[in-house]
GROMACS .gro file of C-alpha atoms in nm:
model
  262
    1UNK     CA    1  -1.946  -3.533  -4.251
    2UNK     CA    2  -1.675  -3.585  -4.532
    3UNK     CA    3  -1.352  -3.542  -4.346
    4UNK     CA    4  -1.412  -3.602  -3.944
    5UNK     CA    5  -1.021  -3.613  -3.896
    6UNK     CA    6  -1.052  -3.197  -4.042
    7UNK     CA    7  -1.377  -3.093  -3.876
    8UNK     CA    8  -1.230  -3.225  -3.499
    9UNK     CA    9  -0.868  -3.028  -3.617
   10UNK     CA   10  -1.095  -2.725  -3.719
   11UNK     CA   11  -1.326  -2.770  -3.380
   12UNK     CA   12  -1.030  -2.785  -3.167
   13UNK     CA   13  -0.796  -2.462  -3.321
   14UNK     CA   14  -1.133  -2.250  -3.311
   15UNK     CA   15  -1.234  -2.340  -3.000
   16UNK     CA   16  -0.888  -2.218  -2.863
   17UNK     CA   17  -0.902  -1.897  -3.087
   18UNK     CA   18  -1.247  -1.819  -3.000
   19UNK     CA   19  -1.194  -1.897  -2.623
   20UNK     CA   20  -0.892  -1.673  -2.634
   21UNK     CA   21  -1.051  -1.353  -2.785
   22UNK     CA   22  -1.359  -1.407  -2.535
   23UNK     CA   23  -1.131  -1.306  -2.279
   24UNK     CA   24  -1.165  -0.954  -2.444
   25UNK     CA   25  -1.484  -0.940  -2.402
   26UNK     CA   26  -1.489  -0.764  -2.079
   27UNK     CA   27  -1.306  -0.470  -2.248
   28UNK     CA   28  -1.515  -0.471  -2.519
   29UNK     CA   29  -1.809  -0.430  -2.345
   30UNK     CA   30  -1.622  -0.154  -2.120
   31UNK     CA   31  -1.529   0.082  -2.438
   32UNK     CA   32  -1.923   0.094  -2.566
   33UNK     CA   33  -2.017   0.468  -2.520
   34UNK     CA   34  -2.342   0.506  -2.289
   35UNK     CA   35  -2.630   0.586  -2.515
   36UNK     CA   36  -2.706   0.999  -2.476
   37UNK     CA   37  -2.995   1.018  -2.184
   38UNK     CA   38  -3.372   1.114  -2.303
   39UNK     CA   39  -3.483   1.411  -2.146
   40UNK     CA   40  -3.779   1.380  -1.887
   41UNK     CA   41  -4.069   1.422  -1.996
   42UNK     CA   42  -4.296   1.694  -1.844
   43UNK     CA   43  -4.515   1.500  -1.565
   44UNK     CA   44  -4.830   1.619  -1.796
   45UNK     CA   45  -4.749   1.456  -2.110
   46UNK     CA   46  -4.669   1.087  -1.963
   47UNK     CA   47  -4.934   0.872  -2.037
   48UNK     CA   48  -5.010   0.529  -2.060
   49UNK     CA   49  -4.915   0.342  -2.349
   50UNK     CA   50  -5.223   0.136  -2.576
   51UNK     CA   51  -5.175  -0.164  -2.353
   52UNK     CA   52  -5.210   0.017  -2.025
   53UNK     CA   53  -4.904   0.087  -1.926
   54UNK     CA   54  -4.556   0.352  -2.035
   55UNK     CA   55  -4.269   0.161  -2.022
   56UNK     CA   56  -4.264  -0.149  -1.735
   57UNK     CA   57  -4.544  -0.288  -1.624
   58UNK     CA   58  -4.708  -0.171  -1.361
   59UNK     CA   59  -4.985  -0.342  -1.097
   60UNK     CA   60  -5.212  -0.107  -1.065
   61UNK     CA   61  -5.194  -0.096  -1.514
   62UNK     CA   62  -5.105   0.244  -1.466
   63UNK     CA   63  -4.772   0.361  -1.662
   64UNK     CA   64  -4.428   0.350  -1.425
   65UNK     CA   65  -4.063   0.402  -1.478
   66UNK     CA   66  -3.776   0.190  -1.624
   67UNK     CA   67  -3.526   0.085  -1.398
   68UNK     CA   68  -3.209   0.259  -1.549
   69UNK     CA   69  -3.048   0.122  -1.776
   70UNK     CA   70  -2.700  -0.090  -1.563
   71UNK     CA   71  -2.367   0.088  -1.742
   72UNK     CA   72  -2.139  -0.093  -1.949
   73UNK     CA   73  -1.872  -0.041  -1.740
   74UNK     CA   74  -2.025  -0.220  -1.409
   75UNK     CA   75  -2.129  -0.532  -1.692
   76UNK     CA   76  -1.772  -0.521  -1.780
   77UNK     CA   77  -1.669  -0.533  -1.400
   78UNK     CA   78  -1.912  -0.833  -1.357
   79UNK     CA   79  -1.708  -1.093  -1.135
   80UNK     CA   80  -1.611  -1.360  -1.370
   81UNK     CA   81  -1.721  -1.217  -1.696
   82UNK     CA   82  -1.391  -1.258  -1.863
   83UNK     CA   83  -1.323  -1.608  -1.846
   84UNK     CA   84  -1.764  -1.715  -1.871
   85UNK     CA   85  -1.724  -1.501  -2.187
   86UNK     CA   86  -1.440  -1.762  -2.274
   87UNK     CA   87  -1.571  -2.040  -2.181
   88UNK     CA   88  -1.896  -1.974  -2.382
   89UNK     CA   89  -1.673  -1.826  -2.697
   90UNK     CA   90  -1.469  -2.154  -2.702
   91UNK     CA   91  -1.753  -2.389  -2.634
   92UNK     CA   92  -1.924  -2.235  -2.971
   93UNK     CA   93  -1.616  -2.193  -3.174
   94UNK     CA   94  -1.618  -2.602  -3.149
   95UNK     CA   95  -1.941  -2.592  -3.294
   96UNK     CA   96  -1.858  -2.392  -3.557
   97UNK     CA   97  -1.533  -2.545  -3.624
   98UNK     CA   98  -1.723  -2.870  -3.641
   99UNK     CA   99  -2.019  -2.806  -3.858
  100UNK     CA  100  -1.794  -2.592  -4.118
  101UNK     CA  101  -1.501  -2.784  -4.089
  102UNK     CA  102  -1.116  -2.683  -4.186
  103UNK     CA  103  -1.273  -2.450  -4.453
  104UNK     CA  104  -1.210  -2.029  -4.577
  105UNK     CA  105  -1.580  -2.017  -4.492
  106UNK     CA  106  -1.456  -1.982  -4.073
  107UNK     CA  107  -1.261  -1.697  -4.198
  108UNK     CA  108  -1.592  -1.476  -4.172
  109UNK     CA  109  -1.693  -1.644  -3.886
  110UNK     CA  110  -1.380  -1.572  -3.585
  111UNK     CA  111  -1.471  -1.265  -3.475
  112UNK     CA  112  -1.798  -1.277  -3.447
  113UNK     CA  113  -1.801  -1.542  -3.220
  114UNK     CA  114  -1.648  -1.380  -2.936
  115UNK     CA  115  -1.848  -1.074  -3.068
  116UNK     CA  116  -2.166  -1.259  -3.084
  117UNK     CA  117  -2.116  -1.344  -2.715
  118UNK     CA  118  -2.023  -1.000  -2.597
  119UNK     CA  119  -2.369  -0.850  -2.774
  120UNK     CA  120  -2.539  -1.148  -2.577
  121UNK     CA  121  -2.446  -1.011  -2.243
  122UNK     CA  122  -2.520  -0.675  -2.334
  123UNK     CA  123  -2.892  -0.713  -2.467
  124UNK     CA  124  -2.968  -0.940  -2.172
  125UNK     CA  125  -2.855  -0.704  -1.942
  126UNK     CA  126  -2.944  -0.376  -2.091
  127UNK     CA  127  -3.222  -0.478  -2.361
  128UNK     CA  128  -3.007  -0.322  -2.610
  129UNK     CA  129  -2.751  -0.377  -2.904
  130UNK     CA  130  -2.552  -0.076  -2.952
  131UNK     CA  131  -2.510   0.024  -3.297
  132UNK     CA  132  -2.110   0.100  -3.176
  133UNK     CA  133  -2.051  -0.296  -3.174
  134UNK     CA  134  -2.281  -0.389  -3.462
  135UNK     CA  135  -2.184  -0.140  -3.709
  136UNK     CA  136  -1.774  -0.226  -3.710
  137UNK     CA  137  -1.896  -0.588  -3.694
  138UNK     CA  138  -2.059  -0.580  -3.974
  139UNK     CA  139  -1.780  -0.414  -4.224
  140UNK     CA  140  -1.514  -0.651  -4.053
  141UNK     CA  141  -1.793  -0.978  -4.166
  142UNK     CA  142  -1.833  -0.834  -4.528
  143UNK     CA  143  -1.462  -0.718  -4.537
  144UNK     CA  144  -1.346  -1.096  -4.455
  145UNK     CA  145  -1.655  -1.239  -4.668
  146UNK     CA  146  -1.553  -1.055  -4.928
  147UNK     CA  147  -1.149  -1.192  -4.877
  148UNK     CA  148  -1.309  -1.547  -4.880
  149UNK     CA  149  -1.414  -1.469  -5.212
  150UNK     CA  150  -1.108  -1.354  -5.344
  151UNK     CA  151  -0.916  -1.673  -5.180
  152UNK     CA  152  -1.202  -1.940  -5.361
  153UNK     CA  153  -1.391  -1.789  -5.593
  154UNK     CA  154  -1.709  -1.933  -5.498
  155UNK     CA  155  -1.913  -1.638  -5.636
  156UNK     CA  156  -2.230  -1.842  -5.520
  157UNK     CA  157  -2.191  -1.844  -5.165
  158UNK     CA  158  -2.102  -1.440  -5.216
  159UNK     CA  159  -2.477  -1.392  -5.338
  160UNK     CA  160  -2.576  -1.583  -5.088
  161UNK     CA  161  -2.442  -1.363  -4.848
  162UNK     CA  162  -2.638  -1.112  -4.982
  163UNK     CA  163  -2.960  -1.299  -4.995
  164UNK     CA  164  -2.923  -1.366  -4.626
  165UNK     CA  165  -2.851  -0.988  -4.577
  166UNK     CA  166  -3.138  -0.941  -4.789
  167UNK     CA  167  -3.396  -1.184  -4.636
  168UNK     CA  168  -3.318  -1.173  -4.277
  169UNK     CA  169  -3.266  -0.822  -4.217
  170UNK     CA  170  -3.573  -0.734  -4.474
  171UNK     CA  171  -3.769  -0.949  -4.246
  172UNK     CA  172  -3.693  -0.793  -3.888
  173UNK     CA  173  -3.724  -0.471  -4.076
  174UNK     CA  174  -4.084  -0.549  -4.153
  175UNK     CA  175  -4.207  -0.732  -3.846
  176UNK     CA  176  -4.050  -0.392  -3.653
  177UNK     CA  177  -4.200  -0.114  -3.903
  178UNK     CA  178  -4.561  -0.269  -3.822
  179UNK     CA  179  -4.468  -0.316  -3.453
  180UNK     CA  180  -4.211  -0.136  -3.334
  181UNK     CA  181  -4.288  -0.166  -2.939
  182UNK     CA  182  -4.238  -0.540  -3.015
  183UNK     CA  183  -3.863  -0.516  -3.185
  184UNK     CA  184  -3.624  -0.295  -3.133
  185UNK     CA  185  -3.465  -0.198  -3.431
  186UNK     CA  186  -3.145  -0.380  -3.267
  187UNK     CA  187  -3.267  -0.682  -3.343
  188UNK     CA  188  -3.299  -0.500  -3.703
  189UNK     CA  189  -2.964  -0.493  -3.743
  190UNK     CA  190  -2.818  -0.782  -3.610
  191UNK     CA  191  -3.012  -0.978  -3.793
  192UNK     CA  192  -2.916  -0.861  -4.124
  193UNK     CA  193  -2.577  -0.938  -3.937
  194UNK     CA  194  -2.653  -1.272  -3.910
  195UNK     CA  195  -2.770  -1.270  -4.213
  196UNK     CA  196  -2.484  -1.213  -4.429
  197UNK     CA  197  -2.273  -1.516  -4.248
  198UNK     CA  198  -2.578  -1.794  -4.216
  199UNK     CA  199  -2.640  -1.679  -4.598
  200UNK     CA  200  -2.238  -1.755  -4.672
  201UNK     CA  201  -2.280  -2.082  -4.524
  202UNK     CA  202  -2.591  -2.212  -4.732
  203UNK     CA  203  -2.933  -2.213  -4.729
  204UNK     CA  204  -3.041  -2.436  -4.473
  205UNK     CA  205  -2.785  -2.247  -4.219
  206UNK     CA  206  -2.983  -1.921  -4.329
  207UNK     CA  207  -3.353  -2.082  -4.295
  208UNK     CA  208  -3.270  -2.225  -3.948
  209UNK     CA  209  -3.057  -1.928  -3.831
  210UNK     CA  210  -3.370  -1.739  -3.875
  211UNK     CA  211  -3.694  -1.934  -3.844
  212UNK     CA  212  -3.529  -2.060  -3.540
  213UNK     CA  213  -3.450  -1.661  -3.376
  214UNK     CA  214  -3.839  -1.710  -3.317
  215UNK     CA  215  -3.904  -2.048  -3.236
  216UNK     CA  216  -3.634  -2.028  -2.967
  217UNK     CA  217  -3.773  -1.642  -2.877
  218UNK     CA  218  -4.127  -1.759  -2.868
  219UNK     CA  219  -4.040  -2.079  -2.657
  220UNK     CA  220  -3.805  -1.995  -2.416
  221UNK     CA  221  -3.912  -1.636  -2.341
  222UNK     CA  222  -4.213  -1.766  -2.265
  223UNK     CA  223  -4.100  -2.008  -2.026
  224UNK     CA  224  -3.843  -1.708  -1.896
  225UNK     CA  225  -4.138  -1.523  -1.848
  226UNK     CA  226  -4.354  -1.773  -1.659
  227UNK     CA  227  -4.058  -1.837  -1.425
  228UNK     CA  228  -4.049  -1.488  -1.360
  229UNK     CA  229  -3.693  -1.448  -1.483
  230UNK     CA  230  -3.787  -1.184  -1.703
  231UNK     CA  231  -4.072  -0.952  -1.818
  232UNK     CA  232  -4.299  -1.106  -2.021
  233UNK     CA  233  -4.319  -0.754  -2.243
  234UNK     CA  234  -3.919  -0.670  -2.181
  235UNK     CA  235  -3.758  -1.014  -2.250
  236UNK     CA  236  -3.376  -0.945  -2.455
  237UNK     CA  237  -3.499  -1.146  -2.833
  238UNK     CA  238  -3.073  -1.092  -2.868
  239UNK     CA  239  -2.977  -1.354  -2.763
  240UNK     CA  240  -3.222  -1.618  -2.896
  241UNK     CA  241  -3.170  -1.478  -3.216
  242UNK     CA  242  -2.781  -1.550  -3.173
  243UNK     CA  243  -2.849  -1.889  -3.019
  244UNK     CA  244  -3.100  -1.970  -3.352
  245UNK     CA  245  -2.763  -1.846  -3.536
  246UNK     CA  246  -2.544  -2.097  -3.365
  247UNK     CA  247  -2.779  -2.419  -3.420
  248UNK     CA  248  -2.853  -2.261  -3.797
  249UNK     CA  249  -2.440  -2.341  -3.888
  250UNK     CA  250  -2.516  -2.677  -3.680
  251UNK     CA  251  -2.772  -2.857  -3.818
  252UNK     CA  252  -2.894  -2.596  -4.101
  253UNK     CA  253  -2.775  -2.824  -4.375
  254UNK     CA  254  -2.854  -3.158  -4.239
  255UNK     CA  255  -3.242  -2.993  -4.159
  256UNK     CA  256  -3.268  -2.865  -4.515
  257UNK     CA  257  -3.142  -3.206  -4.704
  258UNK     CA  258  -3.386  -3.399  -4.458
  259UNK     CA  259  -3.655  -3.150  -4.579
  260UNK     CA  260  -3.574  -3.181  -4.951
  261UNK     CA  261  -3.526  -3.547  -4.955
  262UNK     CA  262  -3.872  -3.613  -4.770
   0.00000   0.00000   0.00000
């Protein structure tokens, strides 16, 4: 690291920033508007699904109901939620402060820490990742991207940017057009999220960000699963995806010079 003294100054003032706006995550997750229900199907056109079942899993392999989906406002009312959120908002702000150091490129990066951590909650409770949260997220990341550029003119981490936009979300896009009861297109979206600020960052930020969405999906919702913690065919990939993200600004550089020097 070239300038400890800045990265622990940087660590410190985002951890206190990010801590502080995690305490908004409880209201945050309160304003999301409940997706509109799906009408009930007529009891003679529910069938099960090509692996034996419609929906959860049932013993007997015949199809069953979802549990209903819990509302955002009784997540928002979870005891405690407010100052977990900041607790796990601070906690990575240091990382990022760290890794990036006292640098524009956090500029992109603030808000969707405390963001990041609100969408967390949400798709491991719910299995979703509301479009209502993603969609202003992502013109506030290319609006403050964008002001980065203007402040240093480093054009190359703008393409970049778009690269990761580019390569991450073009990925998700294809692994959910060929199997689209494995991805929801959530995950679609978030990561060309993710995308855009690994891809600011540099390469190796983008190429861990990403490869490691599955490693740590793969790995731990498999062990998830075999603890019985969650569903082996319902696991949230959310919030691997935004851990992968997290360890991608980390230790994405120092991975890709290890790789390139042999």
């Amino acid at each position: 690291m070239s300038d400890p003294g800045g990265a622990a100054a940087a660590a410190g003032a985002l951890a206190l920033l990010c801590g502080a706006l995690g305490l908004l995550v409880p209201a945050l997750v309160a304003r999301i508007p409940e997706p509109e229900p799906e009408p009930e199907p007529e009891p003679s056109t529910v069938h099960a699904g090509a692996d034996g079942a419609d929906g959860a899993d049932g013993a007997d392999g015949v199809g069953v109901e979802e549990e209903p989906k819990e509302a955002y406002a009784d997540i928002a009312r979870s005891p405690g939620l407010a100052w977990k959120a900041a607790l796990a908002s601070a906690v990575a702000g240091a990382v990022v402060g760290w890794a990036v150091g006292a640098d524009w490129d956090l500029l992109p990066l603030v808000p969707l820490v405390p963001v990041s951590v609100a969408l967390a909650v949400v798709d491991w409770r719910t299995r979703l990742l509301p479009t209502k949260v993603i969609a202003p997220t992502y013109l506030v990341t290319i609006a403050l991207t964008l002001l980065t550029w203007v402040v240093t003119r480093e054009t190359d981490d703008l393409v970049r940017a778009f690269w990761g936009w580019l390569v991450a979300g073009g990925i998700f896009f294809a692994l959910w057009f060929v199997h689209p009861r494995g991805l929801g297109y959530g995950d679609v979206r978030l990561a060309g999220l993710l995308g855009i600020a690994l891809g600011h960052l540099g390469w190796g930020e983008l190429l861990v960000g990403v490869y490691g969405g599955f490693l740590l999906g793969g790995l731990g919702g498999g062990l998830l699963s075999l603890l019985r913690v969650v569903e082996r065919r319902a696991f949230p990939f959310g919030p691997f995806m935004l851990l992968a993200a997290l360890l991608g600004i980390w230790i994405g550089a120092p991975v890709l010079d290890g790789l390139a020097t042999g």
